JSON list of C-alpha atoms in Angstrom, two decimals:
[
{"chain": "X", "resi": 23, "resn": "ARG", "atom": "CA", "xyz": [109.53, 110.90, 123.32]},
{"chain": "X", "resi": 24, "resn": "ARG", "atom": "CA", "xyz": [112.99, 109.78, 122.04]},
{"chain": "X", "resi": 25, "resn": "LYS", "atom": "CA", "xyz": [112.88, 107.54, 118.70]},
{"chain": "X", "resi": 26, "resn": "CYS", "atom": "CA", "xyz": [115.21, 106.46, 116.07]},
{"chain": "X", "resi": 27, "resn": "SER", "atom": "CA", "xyz": [114.55, 104.90, 112.60]},
{"chain": "X", "resi": 28, "resn": "PRO", "atom": "CA", "xyz": [116.44, 101.14, 112.20]},
{"chain": "X", "resi": 29, "resn": "CYS", "atom": "CA", "xyz": [118.56, 103.44, 110.91]},
{"chain": "X", "resi": 30, "resn": "ARG", "atom": "CA", "xyz": [118.97, 106.31, 112.99]},
{"chain": "X", "resi": 31, "resn": "LEU", "atom": "CA", "xyz": [117.89, 108.76, 110.32]},
{"chain": "X", "resi": 32, "resn": "VAL", "atom": "CA", "xyz": [115.43, 111.54, 110.57]},
{"chain": "X", "resi": 33, "resn": "PRO", "atom": "CA", "xyz": [113.05, 112.99, 107.54]},
{"chain": "X", "resi": 34, "resn": "ASP", "atom": "CA", "xyz": [113.66, 116.44, 106.49]},
{"chain": "X", "resi": 35, "resn": "TYR", "atom": "CA", "xyz": [111.32, 117.84, 104.07]},
{"chain": "X", "resi": 36, "resn": "GLY", "atom": "CA", "xyz": [112.55, 120.94, 104.24]},
{"chain": "X", "resi": 37, "resn": "LEU", "atom": "CA", "xyz": [109.43, 121.51, 105.56]},
{"chain": "X", "resi": 38, "resn": "LYS", "atom": "CA", "xyz": [106.74, 122.44, 108.53]},
{"chain": "X", "resi": 39, "resn": "LEU", "atom": "CA", "xyz": [102.83, 122.86, 108.92]},
{"chain": "X", "resi": 40, "resn": "VAL", "atom": "CA", "xyz": [102.16, 126.06, 109.96]},
{"chain": "X", "resi": 41, "resn": "LYS", "atom": "CA", "xyz": [98.42, 126.14, 109.71]},
{"chain": "X", "resi": 42, "resn": "MET", "atom": "CA", "xyz": [96.05, 123.84, 107.96]},
{"chain": "X", "resi": 43, "resn": "GLU", "atom": "CA", "xyz": [91.98, 125.02, 107.24]},
{"chain": "X", "resi": 44, "resn": "ARG", "atom": "CA", "xyz": [89.40, 124.22, 104.82]},
{"chain": "X", "resi": 45, "resn": "VAL", "atom": "CA", "xyz": [88.45, 127.34, 102.20]},
{"chain": "X", "resi": 46, "resn": "ASP", "atom": "CA", "xyz": [86.07, 128.35, 100.46]},
{"chain": "X", "resi": 47, "resn": "ASP", "atom": "CA", "xyz": [87.17, 126.62, 97.29]},
{"chain": "X", "resi": 48, "resn": "PRO", "atom": "CA", "xyz": [84.67, 123.29, 95.85]},
{"chain": "X", "resi": 49, "resn": "VAL", "atom": "CA", "xyz": [87.57, 121.58, 93.62]},
{"chain": "X", "resi": 50, "resn": "TYR", "atom": "CA", "xyz": [90.48, 121.81, 95.98]},
{"chain": "X", "resi": 51, "resn": "PRO", "atom": "CA", "xyz": [88.56, 122.58, 100.09]},
{"chain": "X", "resi": 52, "resn": "VAL", "atom": "CA", "xyz": [91.64, 121.71, 102.13]},
{"chain": "X", "resi": 53, "resn": "ALA", "atom": "CA", "xyz": [94.54, 125.04, 102.19]},
{"chain": "X", "resi": 54, "resn": "ALA", "atom": "CA", "xyz": [97.87, 124.14, 103.84]},
{"chain": "X", "resi": 55, "resn": "THR", "atom": "CA", "xyz": [100.22, 126.59, 104.88]},
{"chain": "X", "resi": 56, "resn": "PHE", "atom": "CA", "xyz": [104.50, 125.71, 105.45]},
{"chain": "X", "resi": 57, "resn": "GLU", "atom": "CA", "xyz": [106.58, 127.38, 105.57]},
{"chain": "X", "resi": 58, "resn": "GLN", "atom": "CA", "xyz": [110.67, 126.34, 104.72]},
{"chain": "X", "resi": 59, "resn": "THR", "atom": "CA", "xyz": [113.42, 125.45, 106.47]},
{"chain": "X", "resi": 60, "resn": "GLY", "atom": "CA", "xyz": [116.69, 125.61, 105.72]},
{"chain": "X", "resi": 61, "resn": "ASN", "atom": "CA", "xyz": [118.50, 126.93, 102.69]},
{"chain": "X", "resi": 62, "resn": "ASN", "atom": "CA", "xyz": [114.78, 128.59, 101.64]},
{"chain": "X", "resi": 63, "resn": "ALA", "atom": "CA", "xyz": [114.26, 129.13, 105.42]},
{"chain": "X", "resi": 64, "resn": "GLY", "atom": "CA", "xyz": [111.30, 131.54, 106.12]},
{"chain": "X", "resi": 65, "resn": "LYS", "atom": "CA", "xyz": [109.45, 131.59, 102.83]},
{"chain": "X", "resi": 66, "resn": "VAL", "atom": "CA", "xyz": [105.71, 130.27, 102.84]},
{"chain": "X", "resi": 67, "resn": "THR", "atom": "CA", "xyz": [104.27, 128.65, 101.08]},
{"chain": "X", "resi": 68, "resn": "THR", "atom": "CA", "xyz": [100.46, 127.30, 100.21]},
{"chain": "X", "resi": 69, "resn": "ILE", "atom": "CA", "xyz": [99.37, 124.03, 98.55]},
{"chain": "X", "resi": 70, "resn": "ARG", "atom": "CA", "xyz": [95.64, 122.74, 97.87]},
{"chain": "X", "resi": 71, "resn": "ALA", "atom": "CA", "xyz": [94.82, 119.54, 97.68]},
{"chain": "X", "resi": 72, "resn": "LYS", "atom": "CA", "xyz": [90.83, 118.08, 97.94]},
{"chain": "X", "resi": 73, "resn": "TYR", "atom": "CA", "xyz": [91.48, 115.54, 100.50]},
{"chain": "X", "resi": 74, "resn": "ALA", "atom": "CA", "xyz": [94.55, 115.94, 104.21]},
{"chain": "X", "resi": 75, "resn": "VAL", "atom": "CA", "xyz": [95.56, 112.94, 105.94]},
{"chain": "X", "resi": 76, "resn": "GLY", "atom": "CA", "xyz": [97.55, 114.22, 109.15]},
{"chain": "X", "resi": 77, "resn": "CYS", "atom": "CA", "xyz": [99.58, 110.93, 109.83]},
{"chain": "X", "resi": 78, "resn": "ASP", "atom": "CA", "xyz": [101.58, 112.95, 112.37]},
{"chain": "X", "resi": 79, "resn": "GLY", "atom": "CA", "xyz": [101.74, 111.84, 115.45]},
{"chain": "X", "resi": 80, "resn": "ALA", "atom": "CA", "xyz": [100.57, 112.39, 118.98]},
{"chain": "X", "resi": 81, "resn": "ARG", "atom": "CA", "xyz": [100.87, 116.51, 119.14]},
{"chain": "X", "resi": 82, "resn": "SER", "atom": "CA", "xyz": [99.47, 116.66, 115.97]},
{"chain": "X", "resi": 83, "resn": "LYS", "atom": "CA", "xyz": [99.26, 119.60, 113.71]},
{"chain": "X", "resi": 84, "resn": "VAL", "atom": "CA", "xyz": [96.81, 118.68, 111.60]},
{"chain": "X", "resi": 85, "resn": "ARG", "atom": "CA", "xyz": [94.31, 117.04, 114.75]},
{"chain": "X", "resi": 86, "resn": "HIS", "atom": "CA", "xyz": [95.00, 120.81, 116.76]},
{"chain": "X", "resi": 87, "resn": "ALA", "atom": "CA", "xyz": [94.38, 123.30, 112.67]},
{"chain": "X", "resi": 88, "resn": "ILE", "atom": "CA", "xyz": [90.69, 121.41, 112.80]},
{"chain": "X", "resi": 89, "resn": "GLY", "atom": "CA", "xyz": [90.06, 121.99, 116.14]},
{"chain": "X", "resi": 90, "resn": "LEU", "atom": "CA", "xyz": [89.88, 117.73, 118.01]},
{"chain": "X", "resi": 91, "resn": "LYS", "atom": "CA", "xyz": [91.51, 117.16, 121.14]},
{"chain": "X", "resi": 92, "resn": "LEU", "atom": "CA", "xyz": [93.05, 113.33, 122.77]},
{"chain": "X", "resi": 93, "resn": "LYS", "atom": "CA", "xyz": [90.82, 112.15, 125.65]},
{"chain": "X", "resi": 94, "resn": "GLY", "atom": "CA", "xyz": [91.84, 109.43, 128.11]},
{"chain": "X", "resi": 95, "resn": "GLU", "atom": "CA", "xyz": [94.76, 109.49, 130.74]},
{"chain": "X", "resi": 96, "resn": "THR", "atom": "CA", "xyz": [97.88, 107.77, 130.71]},
{"chain": "X", "resi": 97, "resn": "SER", "atom": "CA", "xyz": [99.24, 105.33, 133.02]},
{"chain": "X", "resi": 98, "resn": "ARG", "atom": "CA", "xyz": [102.46, 107.14, 134.33]},
{"chain": "X", "resi": 99, "resn": "GLN", "atom": "CA", "xyz": [104.87, 104.36, 133.75]},
{"chain": "X", "resi": 100, "resn": "LEU", "atom": "CA", "xyz": [107.16, 104.59, 131.21]},
{"chain": "X", "resi": 101, "resn": "TRP", "atom": "CA", "xyz": [108.19, 101.62, 129.50]},
{"chain": "X", "resi": 102, "resn": "GLY", "atom": "CA", "xyz": [111.27, 101.54, 126.76]},
{"chain": "X", "resi": 103, "resn": "VAL", "atom": "CA", "xyz": [111.12, 99.39, 123.66]},
{"chain": "X", "resi": 104, "resn": "MET", "atom": "CA", "xyz": [114.02, 98.50, 121.36]},
{"chain": "X", "resi": 105, "resn": "ASP", "atom": "CA", "xyz": [115.35, 96.21, 118.43]},
{"chain": "X", "resi": 106, "resn": "VAL", "atom": "CA", "xyz": [118.16, 94.56, 119.62]},
{"chain": "X", "resi": 107, "resn": "LEU", "atom": "CA", "xyz": [120.83, 91.17, 117.85]},
{"chain": "X", "resi": 108, "resn": "ALA", "atom": "CA", "xyz": [121.11, 89.36, 121.79]},
{"chain": "X", "resi": 109, "resn": "VAL", "atom": "CA", "xyz": [123.38, 87.55, 123.16]},
{"chain": "X", "resi": 110, "resn": "THR", "atom": "CA", "xyz": [122.27, 85.17, 126.30]},
{"chain": "X", "resi": 111, "resn": "ASP", "atom": "CA", "xyz": [121.85, 81.63, 127.58]},
{"chain": "X", "resi": 112, "resn": "PHE", "atom": "CA", "xyz": [118.08, 82.87, 128.46]},
{"chain": "X", "resi": 113, "resn": "PRO", "atom": "CA", "xyz": [116.36, 79.65, 127.38]},
{"chain": "X", "resi": 114, "resn": "ASP", "atom": "CA", "xyz": [113.33, 81.51, 125.72]},
{"chain": "X", "resi": 115, "resn": "ILE", "atom": "CA", "xyz": [115.03, 84.29, 124.11]},
{"chain": "X", "resi": 116, "resn": "ARG", "atom": "CA", "xyz": [113.50, 83.39, 120.44]},
{"chain": "X", "resi": 117, "resn": "LEU", "atom": "CA", "xyz": [109.81, 83.30, 122.03]},
{"chain": "X", "resi": 118, "resn": "LYS", "atom": "CA", "xyz": [107.13, 84.95, 122.68]},
{"chain": "X", "resi": 119, "resn": "CYS", "atom": "CA", "xyz": [107.31, 85.81, 126.76]},
{"chain": "X", "resi": 120, "resn": "ALA", "atom": "CA", "xyz": [107.26, 87.64, 130.15]},
{"chain": "X", "resi": 121, "resn": "ILE", "atom": "CA", "xyz": [109.17, 88.12, 132.47]},
{"chain": "X", "resi": 122, "resn": "GLN", "atom": "CA", "xyz": [108.41, 90.08, 136.16]},
{"chain": "X", "resi": 123, "resn": "ALA", "atom": "CA", "xyz": [111.15, 90.33, 138.66]},
{"chain": "X", "resi": 124, "resn": "ASP", "atom": "CA", "xyz": [110.08, 90.97, 141.85]},
{"chain": "X", "resi": 125, "resn": "ALA", "atom": "CA", "xyz": [112.75, 94.49, 141.90]},
{"chain": "X", "resi": 126, "resn": "GLU", "atom": "CA", "xyz": [113.82, 95.45, 138.61]},
{"chain": "X", "resi": 127, "resn": "GLY", "atom": "CA", "xyz": [109.65, 95.31, 137.10]},
{"chain": "X", "resi": 128, "resn": "SER", "atom": "CA", "xyz": [109.02, 93.39, 133.87]},
{"chain": "X", "resi": 129, "resn": "LEU", "atom": "CA", "xyz": [109.70, 92.83, 130.16]},
{"chain": "X", "resi": 130, "resn": "LEU", "atom": "CA", "xyz": [108.92, 91.28, 127.42]},
{"chain": "X", "resi": 131, "resn": "ILE", "atom": "CA", "xyz": [110.08, 89.45, 124.89]},
{"chain": "X", "resi": 132, "resn": "ILE", "atom": "CA", "xyz": [108.87, 89.31, 121.34]},
{"chain": "X", "resi": 133, "resn": "PRO", "atom": "CA", "xyz": [110.76, 87.62, 118.33]},
{"chain": "X", "resi": 134, "resn": "ARG", "atom": "CA", "xyz": [111.81, 89.97, 114.78]},
{"chain": "X", "resi": 135, "resn": "GLU", "atom": "CA", "xyz": [110.81, 88.45, 111.78]},
{"chain": "X", "resi": 136, "resn": "GLY", "atom": "CA", "xyz": [113.70, 86.79, 110.58]},
{"chain": "X", "resi": 137, "resn": "GLY", "atom": "CA", "xyz": [114.45, 85.06, 113.76]},
{"chain": "X", "resi": 138, "resn": "TYR", "atom": "CA", "xyz": [118.29, 87.22, 114.86]},
{"chain": "X", "resi": 139, "resn": "MET", "atom": "CA", "xyz": [116.50, 90.02, 116.52]},
{"chain": "X", "resi": 140, "resn": "VAL", "atom": "CA", "xyz": [114.36, 90.29, 119.48]},
{"chain": "X", "resi": 141, "resn": "ARG", "atom": "CA", "xyz": [112.04, 93.36, 121.03]},
{"chain": "X", "resi": 142, "resn": "MET", "atom": "CA", "xyz": [112.06, 93.27, 124.51]},
{"chain": "X", "resi": 143, "resn": "TYR", "atom": "CA", "xyz": [109.71, 96.30, 126.24]},
{"chain": "X", "resi": 144, "resn": "ILE", "atom": "CA", "xyz": [111.57, 97.48, 129.54]},
{"chain": "X", "resi": 145, "resn": "GLU", "atom": "CA", "xyz": [109.63, 98.37, 132.32]},
{"chain": "X", "resi": 146, "resn": "LEU", "atom": "CA", "xyz": [110.89, 101.90, 133.57]},
{"chain": "X", "resi": 147, "resn": "ALA", "atom": "CA", "xyz": [109.63, 104.37, 135.66]},
{"chain": "X", "resi": 148, "resn": "GLU", "atom": "CA", "xyz": [106.08, 106.03, 136.78]},
{"chain": "X", "resi": 149, "resn": "LEU", "atom": "CA", "xyz": [106.57, 110.19, 135.42]},
{"chain": "X", "resi": 150, "resn": "GLU", "atom": "CA", "xyz": [105.76, 113.08, 137.70]},
{"chain": "X", "resi": 151, "resn": "PRO", "atom": "CA", "xyz": [103.34, 114.69, 137.23]},
{"chain": "X", "resi": 152, "resn": "GLY", "atom": "CA", "xyz": [103.29, 116.26, 134.23]},
{"chain": "X", "resi": 153, "resn": "GLU", "atom": "CA", "xyz": [106.85, 114.91, 132.78]},
{"chain": "X", "resi": 154, "resn": "ARG", "atom": "CA", "xyz": [107.00, 113.17, 129.23]},
{"chain": "X", "resi": 155, "resn": "ALA", "atom": "CA", "xyz": [108.89, 110.31, 128.37]},
{"chain": "X", "resi": 156, "resn": "GLY", "atom": "CA", "xyz": [110.52, 112.20, 126.48]},
{"chain": "X", "resi": 157, "resn": "ASP", "atom": "CA", "xyz": [111.41, 113.88, 129.53]},
{"chain": "X", "resi": 158, "resn": "ARG", "atom": "CA", "xyz": [113.96, 111.13, 131.47]},
{"chain": "X", "resi": 159, "resn": "ASN", "atom": "CA", "xyz": [116.17, 111.54, 128.33]},
{"chain": "X", "resi": 160, "resn": "VAL", "atom": "CA", "xyz": [116.59, 107.20, 128.15]},
{"chain": "X", "resi": 161, "resn": "THR", "atom": "CA", "xyz": [119.19, 105.64, 125.99]},
{"chain": "X", "resi": 162, "resn": "SER", "atom": "CA", "xyz": [119.63, 102.34, 124.25]},
{"chain": "X", "resi": 163, "resn": "GLU", "atom": "CA", "xyz": [122.88, 102.39, 126.78]},
{"chain": "X", "resi": 164, "resn": "PHE", "atom": "CA", "xyz": [120.35, 102.21, 130.19]},
{"chain": "X", "resi": 165, "resn": "LEU", "atom": "CA", "xyz": [117.48, 100.00, 128.35]},
{"chain": "X", "resi": 166, "resn": "ILE", "atom": "CA", "xyz": [120.50, 97.54, 128.47]},
{"chain": "X", "resi": 167, "resn": "SER", "atom": "CA", "xyz": [121.33, 97.83, 131.39]},
{"chain": "X", "resi": 168, "resn": "ARG", "atom": "CA", "xyz": [117.45, 97.55, 132.88]},
{"chain": "X", "resi": 169, "resn": "GLY", "atom": "CA", "xyz": [116.90, 94.44, 130.52]},
{"chain": "X", "resi": 170, "resn": "LYS", "atom": "CA", "xyz": [120.49, 93.33, 132.03]},
{"chain": "X", "resi": 171, "resn": "SER", "atom": "CA", "xyz": [118.92, 93.50, 135.03]},
{"chain": "X", "resi": 172, "resn": "VAL", "atom": "CA", "xyz": [115.41, 91.68, 135.03]},
{"chain": "X", "resi": 173, "resn": "LEU", "atom": "CA", "xyz": [117.10, 88.71, 133.82]},
{"chain": "X", "resi": 174, "resn": "TYR", "atom": "CA", "xyz": [119.55, 87.83, 135.81]},
{"chain": "X", "resi": 175, "resn": "PRO", "atom": "CA", "xyz": [120.83, 85.49, 136.56]},
{"chain": "X", "resi": 176, "resn": "PHE", "atom": "CA", "xyz": [120.58, 84.97, 132.49]},
{"chain": "X", "resi": 177, "resn": "LYS", "atom": "CA", "xyz": [123.26, 87.09, 131.02]},
{"chain": "X", "resi": 178, "resn": "LEU", "atom": "CA", "xyz": [122.96, 89.67, 127.82]},
{"chain": "X", "resi": 179, "resn": "ASP", "atom": "CA", "xyz": [124.75, 90.82, 125.58]},
{"chain": "X", "resi": 180, "resn": "VAL", "atom": "CA", "xyz": [123.66, 92.76, 122.93]},
{"chain": "X", "resi": 181, "resn": "LYS", "atom": "CA", "xyz": [125.50, 93.65, 119.94]},
{"chain": "X", "resi": 182, "resn": "GLU", "atom": "CA", "xyz": [123.39, 95.93, 117.73]},
{"chain": "X", "resi": 183, "resn": "VAL", "atom": "CA", "xyz": [120.57, 98.31, 118.86]},
{"chain": "X", "resi": 184, "resn": "ALA", "atom": "CA", "xyz": [118.48, 98.63, 115.82]},
{"chain": "X", "resi": 185, "resn": "TRP", "atom": "CA", "xyz": [115.73, 101.33, 117.54]},
{"chain": "X", "resi": 186, "resn": "PHE", "atom": "CA", "xyz": [114.84, 102.03, 120.19]},
{"chain": "X", "resi": 187, "resn": "SER", "atom": "CA", "xyz": [112.37, 104.12, 122.00]},
{"chain": "X", "resi": 188, "resn": "ALA", "atom": "CA", "xyz": [110.31, 104.92, 125.18]},
{"chain": "X", "resi": 189, "resn": "TYR", "atom": "CA", "xyz": [106.97, 105.58, 125.95]},
{"chain": "X", "resi": 190, "resn": "GLU", "atom": "CA", "xyz": [104.44, 106.30, 128.72]},
{"chain": "X", "resi": 191, "resn": "ILE", "atom": "CA", "xyz": [101.15, 104.15, 128.53]},
{"chain": "X", "resi": 192, "resn": "GLY", "atom": "CA", "xyz": [98.24, 105.46, 128.03]},
{"chain": "X", "resi": 193, "resn": "GLN", "atom": "CA", "xyz": [94.68, 105.52, 126.27]},
{"chain": "X", "resi": 194, "resn": "ARG", "atom": "CA", "xyz": [93.74, 108.46, 124.53]},
{"chain": "X", "resi": 195, "resn": "VAL", "atom": "CA", "xyz": [91.30, 108.63, 121.65]},
{"chain": "X", "resi": 196, "resn": "CYS", "atom": "CA", "xyz": [89.99, 111.71, 119.74]},
{"chain": "X", "resi": 197, "resn": "ASP", "atom": "CA", "xyz": [85.92, 111.31, 119.02]},
{"chain": "X", "resi": 198, "resn": "LYS", "atom": "CA", "xyz": [86.03, 111.81, 115.81]},
{"chain": "X", "resi": 199, "resn": "PHE", "atom": "CA", "xyz": [88.52, 110.95, 113.14]},
{"chain": "X", "resi": 200, "resn": "ASP", "atom": "CA", "xyz": [87.55, 114.31, 110.96]},
{"chain": "X", "resi": 201, "resn": "ASP", "atom": "CA", "xyz": [86.60, 118.07, 110.42]},
{"chain": "X", "resi": 202, "resn": "ALA", "atom": "CA", "xyz": [83.05, 116.97, 109.39]},
{"chain": "X", "resi": 203, "resn": "ALA", "atom": "CA", "xyz": [81.25, 118.54, 112.60]},
{"chain": "X", "resi": 204, "resn": "THR", "atom": "CA", "xyz": [83.96, 121.29, 113.31]},
{"chain": "X", "resi": 205, "resn": "HIS", "atom": "CA", "xyz": [83.16, 123.36, 110.21]},
{"chain": "X", "resi": 206, "resn": "GLU", "atom": "CA", "xyz": [80.62, 125.07, 108.22]},
{"chain": "X", "resi": 207, "resn": "PRO", "atom": "CA", "xyz": [78.33, 123.92, 106.61]},
{"chain": "X", "resi": 208, "resn": "ALA", "atom": "CA", "xyz": [78.36, 120.85, 108.50]},
{"chain": "X", "resi": 209, "resn": "ASP", "atom": "CA", "xyz": [76.55, 119.19, 106.04]},
{"chain": "X", "resi": 210, "resn": "GLN", "atom": "CA", "xyz": [79.42, 118.84, 103.43]},
{"chain": "X", "resi": 211, "resn": "PRO", "atom": "CA", "xyz": [81.62, 115.69, 103.82]},
{"chain": "X", "resi": 212, "resn": "PRO", "atom": "CA", "xyz": [85.01, 115.46, 105.03]},
{"chain": "X", "resi": 213, "resn": "ARG", "atom": "CA", "xyz": [88.22, 116.55, 104.05]},
{"chain": "X", "resi": 214, "resn": "ILE", "atom": "CA", "xyz": [90.56, 116.80, 106.11]},
{"chain": "X", "resi": 215, "resn": "PHE", "atom": "CA", "xyz": [91.62, 113.49, 108.41]},
{"chain": "X", "resi": 216, "resn": "ILE", "atom": "CA", "xyz": [93.94, 112.32, 110.97]},
{"chain": "X", "resi": 217, "resn": "ALA", "atom": "CA", "xyz": [95.44, 108.33, 111.64]},
{"chain": "X", "resi": 218, "resn": "GLY", "atom": "CA", "xyz": [96.98, 106.92, 113.79]},
{"chain": "X", "resi": 219, "resn": "ASP", "atom": "CA", "xyz": [98.83, 107.80, 116.29]},
{"chain": "X", "resi": 220, "resn": "ALA", "atom": "CA", "xyz": [97.67, 112.10, 116.13]},
{"chain": "X", "resi": 221, "resn": "CYS", "atom": "CA", "xyz": [94.00, 109.86, 116.93]},
{"chain": "X", "resi": 222, "resn": "HIS", "atom": "CA", "xyz": [94.71, 107.61, 119.31]}
]
C-alpha cells in the first residue's frame, strides 16, 4: 500500500523486527530480536521487556509472531484518499458531502481542521483477485485527475497535496488482541498486545 506521511518522511529506526516471543523470565518475559540496518547492517540485538504492543500495521510482524490472523474479507474496491489545498467553484467544498457521478464513481469530501485543507476520498476501480492496493501504484496526480472527473462540470485546482494514500475496503479483525491464548501455560496474563491496523 502506498502511504506517505504529511511531510513525505518515512521513519528509519535502524532496526528491523526479526522475532518476538515470550520467554521463561518472571520479570522480563518478552524478548524482541532486531536486526540492525544501515551502517550496522546484520548485527542482531535482543531487547527484553515486561510488555510489548505491536502497532505495526496491517502486515503486522508482531501479530504473526503471536500466532494471530486477521479474519474476514475485503470488498476488492480500491479507494484513494488525499488531504489537499483546493481551489474550486464547487459550492460545498467546506462541508461534509458525498458526490455520486453516473460514470465516474463516488467522491467524499471532509473539511480538515483549520478551514483550509479538505480530505477527499475517491472511488477508484475494483481490484483483481490477489491484487493489493499497492500493486496499482496510485499517484497523487492520478487521484487529482479522478477527483476532477467526479466534480465536473465544477473546476478543481489542487494547489498542494499534504498527504495521500490508496487502500482497499475491507473488514478484517483478529479473534484476540493479545498472546493470552497462544502460549503455555495459558493461565498467565497476556504480555504481548496488538493495536490499530495490526488487529483490525
